[in-house]
mmCIF file of C-alpha atoms and ligand atoms in Angstrom:
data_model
loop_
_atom_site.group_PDB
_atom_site.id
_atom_site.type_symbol
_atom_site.label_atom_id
_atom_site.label_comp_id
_atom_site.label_asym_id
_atom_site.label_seq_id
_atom_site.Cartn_x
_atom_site.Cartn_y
_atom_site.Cartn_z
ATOM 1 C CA UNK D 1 98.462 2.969 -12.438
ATOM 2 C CA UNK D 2 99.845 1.251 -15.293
ATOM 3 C CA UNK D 3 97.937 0.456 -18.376
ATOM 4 C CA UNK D 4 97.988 -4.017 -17.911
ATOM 5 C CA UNK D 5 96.602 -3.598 -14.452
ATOM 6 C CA UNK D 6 93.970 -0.809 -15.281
ATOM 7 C CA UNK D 7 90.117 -2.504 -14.575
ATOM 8 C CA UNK D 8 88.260 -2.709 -17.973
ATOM 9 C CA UNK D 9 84.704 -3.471 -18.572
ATOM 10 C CA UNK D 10 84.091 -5.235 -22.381
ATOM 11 C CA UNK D 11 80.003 -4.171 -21.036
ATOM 12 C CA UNK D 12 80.628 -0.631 -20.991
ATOM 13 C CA UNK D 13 82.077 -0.703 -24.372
ATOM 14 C CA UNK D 14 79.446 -2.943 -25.410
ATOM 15 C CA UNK D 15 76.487 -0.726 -24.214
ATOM 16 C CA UNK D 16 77.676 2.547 -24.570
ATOM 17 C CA UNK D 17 76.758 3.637 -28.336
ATOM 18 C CA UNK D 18 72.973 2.344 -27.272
ATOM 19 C CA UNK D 19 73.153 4.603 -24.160
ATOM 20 C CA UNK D 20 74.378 7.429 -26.661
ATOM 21 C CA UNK D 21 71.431 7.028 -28.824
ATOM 22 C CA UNK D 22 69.069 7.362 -25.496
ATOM 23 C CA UNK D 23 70.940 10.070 -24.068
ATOM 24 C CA UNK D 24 70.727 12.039 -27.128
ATOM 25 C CA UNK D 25 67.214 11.901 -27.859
ATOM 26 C CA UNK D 26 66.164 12.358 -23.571
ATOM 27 C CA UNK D 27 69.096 15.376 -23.306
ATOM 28 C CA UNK D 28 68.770 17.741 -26.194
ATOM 29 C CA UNK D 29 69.416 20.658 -23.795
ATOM 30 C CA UNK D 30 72.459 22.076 -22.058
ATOM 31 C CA UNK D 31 73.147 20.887 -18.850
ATOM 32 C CA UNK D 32 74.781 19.672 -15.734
ATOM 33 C CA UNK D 33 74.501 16.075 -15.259
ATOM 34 C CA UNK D 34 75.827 13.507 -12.785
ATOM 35 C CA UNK D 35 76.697 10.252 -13.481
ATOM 36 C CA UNK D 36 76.468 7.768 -10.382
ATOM 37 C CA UNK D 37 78.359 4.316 -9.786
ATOM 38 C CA UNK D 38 80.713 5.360 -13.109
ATOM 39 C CA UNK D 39 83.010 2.302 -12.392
ATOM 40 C CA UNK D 40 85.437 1.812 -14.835
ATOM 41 C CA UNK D 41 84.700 5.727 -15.857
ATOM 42 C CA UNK D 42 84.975 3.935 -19.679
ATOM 43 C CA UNK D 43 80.844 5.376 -19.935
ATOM 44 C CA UNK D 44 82.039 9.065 -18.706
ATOM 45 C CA UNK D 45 84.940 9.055 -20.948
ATOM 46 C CA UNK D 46 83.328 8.237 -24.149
ATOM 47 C CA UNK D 47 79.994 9.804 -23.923
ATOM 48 C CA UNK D 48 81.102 13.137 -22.487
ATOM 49 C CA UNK D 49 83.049 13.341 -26.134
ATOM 50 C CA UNK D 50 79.992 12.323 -27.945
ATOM 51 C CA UNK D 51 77.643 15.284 -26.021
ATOM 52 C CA UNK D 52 79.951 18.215 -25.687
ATOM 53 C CA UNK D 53 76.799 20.085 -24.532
ATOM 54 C CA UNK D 54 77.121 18.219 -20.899
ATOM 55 C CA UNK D 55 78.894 18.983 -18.532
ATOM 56 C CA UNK D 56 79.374 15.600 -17.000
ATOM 57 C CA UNK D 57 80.271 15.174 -13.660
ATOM 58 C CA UNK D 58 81.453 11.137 -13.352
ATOM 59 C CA UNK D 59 81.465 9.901 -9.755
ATOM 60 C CA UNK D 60 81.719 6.757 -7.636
ATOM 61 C CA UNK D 61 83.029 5.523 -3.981
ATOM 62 C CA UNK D 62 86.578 6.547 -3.325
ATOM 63 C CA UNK D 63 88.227 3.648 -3.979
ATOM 64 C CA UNK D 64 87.414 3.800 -7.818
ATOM 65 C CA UNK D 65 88.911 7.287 -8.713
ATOM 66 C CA UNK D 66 91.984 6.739 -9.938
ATOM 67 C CA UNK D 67 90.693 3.824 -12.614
ATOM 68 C CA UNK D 68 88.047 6.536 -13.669
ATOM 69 C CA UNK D 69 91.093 9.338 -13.557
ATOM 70 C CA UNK D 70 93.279 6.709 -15.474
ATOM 71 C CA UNK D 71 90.231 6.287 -18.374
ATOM 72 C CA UNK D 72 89.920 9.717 -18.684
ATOM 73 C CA UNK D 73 93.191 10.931 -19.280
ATOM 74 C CA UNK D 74 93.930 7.986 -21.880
ATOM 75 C CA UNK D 75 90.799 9.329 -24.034
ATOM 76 C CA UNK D 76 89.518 12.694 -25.659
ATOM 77 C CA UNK D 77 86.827 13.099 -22.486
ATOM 78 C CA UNK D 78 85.507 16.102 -21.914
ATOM 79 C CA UNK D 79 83.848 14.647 -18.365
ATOM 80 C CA UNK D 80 84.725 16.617 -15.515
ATOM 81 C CA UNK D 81 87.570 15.195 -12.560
ATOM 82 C CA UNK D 82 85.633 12.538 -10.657
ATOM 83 C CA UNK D 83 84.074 13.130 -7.378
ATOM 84 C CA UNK D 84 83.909 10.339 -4.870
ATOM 85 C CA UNK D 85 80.352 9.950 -3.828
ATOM 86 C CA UNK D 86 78.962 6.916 -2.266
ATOM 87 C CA UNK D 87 75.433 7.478 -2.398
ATOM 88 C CA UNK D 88 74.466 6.380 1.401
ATOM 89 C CA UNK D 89 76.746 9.761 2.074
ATOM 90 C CA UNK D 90 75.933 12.955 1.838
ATOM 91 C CA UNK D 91 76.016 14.392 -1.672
ATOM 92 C CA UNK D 92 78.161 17.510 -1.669
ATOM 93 C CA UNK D 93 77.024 19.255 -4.749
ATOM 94 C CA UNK D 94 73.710 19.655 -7.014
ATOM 95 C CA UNK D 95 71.079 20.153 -8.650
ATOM 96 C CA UNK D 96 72.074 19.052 -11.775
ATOM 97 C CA UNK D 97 69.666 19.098 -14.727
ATOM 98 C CA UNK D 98 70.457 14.989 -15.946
ATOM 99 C CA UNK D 99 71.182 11.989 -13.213
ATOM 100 C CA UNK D 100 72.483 9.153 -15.067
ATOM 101 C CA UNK D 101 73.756 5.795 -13.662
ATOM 102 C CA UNK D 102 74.636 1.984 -15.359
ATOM 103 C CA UNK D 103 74.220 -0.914 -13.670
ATOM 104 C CA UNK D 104 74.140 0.100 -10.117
ATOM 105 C CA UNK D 105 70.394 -0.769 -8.994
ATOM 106 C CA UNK D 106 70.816 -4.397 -9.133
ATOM 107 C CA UNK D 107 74.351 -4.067 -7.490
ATOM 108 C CA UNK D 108 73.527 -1.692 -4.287
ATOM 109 C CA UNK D 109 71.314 -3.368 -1.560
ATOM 110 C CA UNK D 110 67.505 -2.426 -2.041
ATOM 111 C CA UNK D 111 67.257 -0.171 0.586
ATOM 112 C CA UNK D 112 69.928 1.910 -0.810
ATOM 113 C CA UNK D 113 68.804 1.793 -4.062
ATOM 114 C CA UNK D 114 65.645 3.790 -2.298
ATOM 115 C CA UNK D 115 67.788 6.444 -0.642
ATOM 116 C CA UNK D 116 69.768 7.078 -4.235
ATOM 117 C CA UNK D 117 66.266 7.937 -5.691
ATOM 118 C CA UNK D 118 65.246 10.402 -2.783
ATOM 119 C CA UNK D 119 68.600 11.358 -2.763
ATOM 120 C CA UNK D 120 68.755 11.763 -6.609
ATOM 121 C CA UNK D 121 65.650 13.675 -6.786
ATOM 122 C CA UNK D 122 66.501 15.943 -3.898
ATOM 123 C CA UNK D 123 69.562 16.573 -6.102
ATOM 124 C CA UNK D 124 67.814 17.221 -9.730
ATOM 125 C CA UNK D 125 65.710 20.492 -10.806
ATOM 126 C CA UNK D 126 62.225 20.319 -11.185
ATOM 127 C CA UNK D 127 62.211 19.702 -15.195
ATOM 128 C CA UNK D 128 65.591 17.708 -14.604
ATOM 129 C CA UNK D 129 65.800 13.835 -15.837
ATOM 130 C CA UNK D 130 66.756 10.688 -13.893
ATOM 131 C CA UNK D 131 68.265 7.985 -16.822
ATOM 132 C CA UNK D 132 68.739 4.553 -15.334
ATOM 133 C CA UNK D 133 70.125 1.822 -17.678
ATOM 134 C CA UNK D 134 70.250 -1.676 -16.156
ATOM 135 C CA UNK D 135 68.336 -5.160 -16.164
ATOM 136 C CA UNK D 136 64.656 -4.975 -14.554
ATOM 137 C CA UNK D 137 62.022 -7.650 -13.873
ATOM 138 C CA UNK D 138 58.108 -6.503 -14.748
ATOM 139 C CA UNK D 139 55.375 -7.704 -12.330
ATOM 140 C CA UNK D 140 58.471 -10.054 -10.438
ATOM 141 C CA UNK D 141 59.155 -11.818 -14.043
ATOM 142 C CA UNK D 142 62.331 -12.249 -15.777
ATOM 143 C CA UNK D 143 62.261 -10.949 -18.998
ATOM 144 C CA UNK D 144 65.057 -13.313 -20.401
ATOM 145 C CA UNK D 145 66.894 -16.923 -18.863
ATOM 146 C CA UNK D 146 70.025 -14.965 -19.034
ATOM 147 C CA UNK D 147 68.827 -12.545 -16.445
ATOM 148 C CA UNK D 148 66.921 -15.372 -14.516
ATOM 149 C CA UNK D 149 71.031 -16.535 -14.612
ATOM 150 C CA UNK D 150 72.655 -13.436 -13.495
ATOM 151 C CA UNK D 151 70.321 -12.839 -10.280
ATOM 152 C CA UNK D 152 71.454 -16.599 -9.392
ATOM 153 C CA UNK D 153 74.820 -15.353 -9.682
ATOM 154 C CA UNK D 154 74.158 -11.590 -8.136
ATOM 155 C CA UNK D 155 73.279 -13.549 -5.272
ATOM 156 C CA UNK D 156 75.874 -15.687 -5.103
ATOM 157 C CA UNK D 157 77.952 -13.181 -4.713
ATOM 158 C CA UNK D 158 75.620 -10.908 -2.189
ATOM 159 C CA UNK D 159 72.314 -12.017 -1.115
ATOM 160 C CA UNK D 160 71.084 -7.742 -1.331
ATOM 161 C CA UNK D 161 72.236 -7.959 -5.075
ATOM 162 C CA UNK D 162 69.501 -8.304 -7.202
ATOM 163 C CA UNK D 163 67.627 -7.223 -10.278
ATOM 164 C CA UNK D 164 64.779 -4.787 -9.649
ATOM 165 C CA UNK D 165 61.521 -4.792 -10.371
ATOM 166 C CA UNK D 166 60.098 -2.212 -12.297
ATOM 167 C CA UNK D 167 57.068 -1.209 -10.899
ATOM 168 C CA UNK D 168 58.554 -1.180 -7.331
ATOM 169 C CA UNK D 169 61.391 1.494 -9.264
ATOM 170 C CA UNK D 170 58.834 3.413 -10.428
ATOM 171 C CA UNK D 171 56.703 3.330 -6.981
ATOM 172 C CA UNK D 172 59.840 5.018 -5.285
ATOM 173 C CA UNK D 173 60.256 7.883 -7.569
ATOM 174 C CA UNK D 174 56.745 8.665 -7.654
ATOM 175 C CA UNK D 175 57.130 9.250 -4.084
ATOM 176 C CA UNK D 176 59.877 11.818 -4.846
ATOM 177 C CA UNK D 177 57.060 13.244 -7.915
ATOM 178 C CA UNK D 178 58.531 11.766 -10.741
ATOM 179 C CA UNK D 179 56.762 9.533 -12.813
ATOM 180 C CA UNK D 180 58.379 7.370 -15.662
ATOM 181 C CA UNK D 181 58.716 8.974 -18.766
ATOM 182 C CA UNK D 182 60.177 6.343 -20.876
ATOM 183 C CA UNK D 183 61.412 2.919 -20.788
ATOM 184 C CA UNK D 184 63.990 1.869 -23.978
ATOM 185 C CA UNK D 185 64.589 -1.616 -24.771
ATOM 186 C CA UNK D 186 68.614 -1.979 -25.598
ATOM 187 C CA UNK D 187 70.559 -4.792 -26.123
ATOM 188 C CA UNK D 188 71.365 -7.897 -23.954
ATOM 189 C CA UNK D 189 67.726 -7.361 -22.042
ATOM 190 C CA UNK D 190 68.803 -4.536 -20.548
ATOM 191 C CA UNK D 191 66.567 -1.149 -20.098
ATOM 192 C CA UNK D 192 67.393 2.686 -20.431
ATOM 193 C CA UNK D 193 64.296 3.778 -17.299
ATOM 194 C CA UNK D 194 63.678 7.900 -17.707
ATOM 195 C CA UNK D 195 62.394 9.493 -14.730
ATOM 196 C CA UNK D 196 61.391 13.294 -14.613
HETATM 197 C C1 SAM I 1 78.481 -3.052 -11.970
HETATM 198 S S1 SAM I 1 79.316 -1.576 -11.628
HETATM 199 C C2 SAM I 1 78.758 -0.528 -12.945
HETATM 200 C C3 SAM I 1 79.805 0.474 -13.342
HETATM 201 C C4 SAM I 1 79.442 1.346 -14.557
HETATM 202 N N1 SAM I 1 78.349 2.218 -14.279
HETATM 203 C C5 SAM I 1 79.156 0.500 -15.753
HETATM 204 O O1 SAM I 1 78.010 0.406 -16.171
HETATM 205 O O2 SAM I 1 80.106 -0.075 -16.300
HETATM 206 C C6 SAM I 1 78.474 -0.951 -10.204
HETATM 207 C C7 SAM I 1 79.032 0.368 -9.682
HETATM 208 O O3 SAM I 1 78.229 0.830 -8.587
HETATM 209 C C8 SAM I 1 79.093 1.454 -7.674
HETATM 210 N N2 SAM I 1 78.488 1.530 -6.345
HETATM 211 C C9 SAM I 1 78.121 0.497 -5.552
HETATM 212 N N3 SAM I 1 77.694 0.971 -4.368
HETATM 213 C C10 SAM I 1 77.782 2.326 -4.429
HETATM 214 C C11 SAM I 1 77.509 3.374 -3.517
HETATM 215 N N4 SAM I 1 77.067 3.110 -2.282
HETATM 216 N N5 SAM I 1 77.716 4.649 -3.910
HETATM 217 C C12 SAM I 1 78.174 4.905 -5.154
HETATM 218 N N6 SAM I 1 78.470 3.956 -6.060
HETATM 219 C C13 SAM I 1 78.273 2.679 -5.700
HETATM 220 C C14 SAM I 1 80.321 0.544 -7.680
HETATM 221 O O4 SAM I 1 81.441 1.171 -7.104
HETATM 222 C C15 SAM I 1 80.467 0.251 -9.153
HETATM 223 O O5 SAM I 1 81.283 1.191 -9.801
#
C-alpha cells in the first residue's frame, strides 16, 4: 500500500487526545483490551503509545487490515497485529479486561449493535470496562443540529445507520449486567459511554 492511497481519517486525529484523557482516567490498571471497528487503525496507533500499560488488540472486518497494518508500522505503536473480527462472527479470542470502540454504533445496523454488546460482554471479565465514544440522542432528542444533520446523511447512505439513543444503549447492557458508569461530554457532541 503506498502512502497517497492509504485511507486517513482528519476525525480520528481530531478526537483522539480527548479519548486519551478518558481512557486514562477509566484504565489506570494493566490490561488486555480490544478495540472494535478500528478503521483507519490511526486510534490504535496513537493511543497504544500514549498507554504502554495496554496491551491493545486493534481489530476490524477483513477488508480493513492492511490500512490498520499500514498505520501501524508508519508510527511508534505499541498495538498488537490486527485481528479481523466482524462482530456478527464469532469472536475468536477474550476476555479482555477494556472493550473500546469509535464510531461504530451509529454505523452497524441496530440489531447488530445489540449482538456486539452481548457479544462484548460475553467477551469482558467481570470488573472489565466497555468504553464507547460516538454521537447519542437522550430520550430520542438530538443534542446538536449538526447531529440532527449527520443522521439525515447516515441515512442517506443506509437506512440501518443511525445515531443511538442512549437509554435504549444502556437498556441492552443492563441485560448483559452492566450498568453505565460514566458518560463524558467531548468535543463535536460526541460522548465517551463507560459500561462495567
Ligand atoms: C466510521 S468507522 C470508525 C472507525 C474508527 N473507529 C474511528 O473512529 O475512526 C466505522 C467502523 O466500523 C467498522 N464496522 C462496521 N461493521 C462492522 C462489523 N460488523 N464488525 C466489525 N467492524 C465493523 C467499519 O469497518 C469501520 O471501520
Amino acid at each position: 500500500m503506498t502512502s497517497s492511497k492509504v485511507p486517513f481519517s482528519q476525525a480520528a486525529e481530531n478526537n483522539k487526545g480527548p479519548i486519551l484523557q478518558v481512557l486514562q482516567q477509566h484504565c489506570q490498571a494493566p490490561g488486555t483490551l480490544l478495540e472494535i471497528g478500528a478503521g483507519t487503525g490511526q486510534h490504535a496507533a496513537w493511543l497504544s503509545a500514549q498507554l504502554p500499560h495496554l496491551q491493545w488488540q486493534p481489530s476490524d472486518v477483513a477488508q480493513n487490515l492492511p490500512t490498520i497494518r499500514h498505520w501501524l508500522g508508519q508510527t511508534h505503536s505499541l498495538a498488537n497485529a490486527p485481528l479481523a473480527l466482524d462482530v456478527s462472527d464469532q469472536w475468536p479470542i477474550g476476555p479482555f479486561d477494556y472493550l473500546f470502540t469509535a464510531n461504530t454504533f451509529h454505523i452497524m445496523p441496530q440489531s447488530l449493535v445489540a449482538h456486539c454488546i452481548a457479544e462484548g460482554c460475553r467477551h469482558l471479565n467481570t470488573e472489565g470496562l466497555f468504553m464507547v465514544y460516538g454521537p447519542f440522542n437522550y430520550d430520542d432528542q438530538f443534542t446538536s443540529d449538526s447531529n440532527r444533520q449527520f443522521e439525515r446523511w447516515l441515512k442517506s447512505t443506509d437506512t440501518q445507520r443511525g445515531i443511538r439513543d442512549k437509554e435504549w444503549v444502556e437498556q441492552e447492557f443492563a441485560q448483559h449486567g452492566r450498568q453505565c458508569l460514566a458518560d463524558h461530554a467531548m468535543p463535536a457532541n460526541n460522548r465517551v459511554l463507560v459500561f462495567g
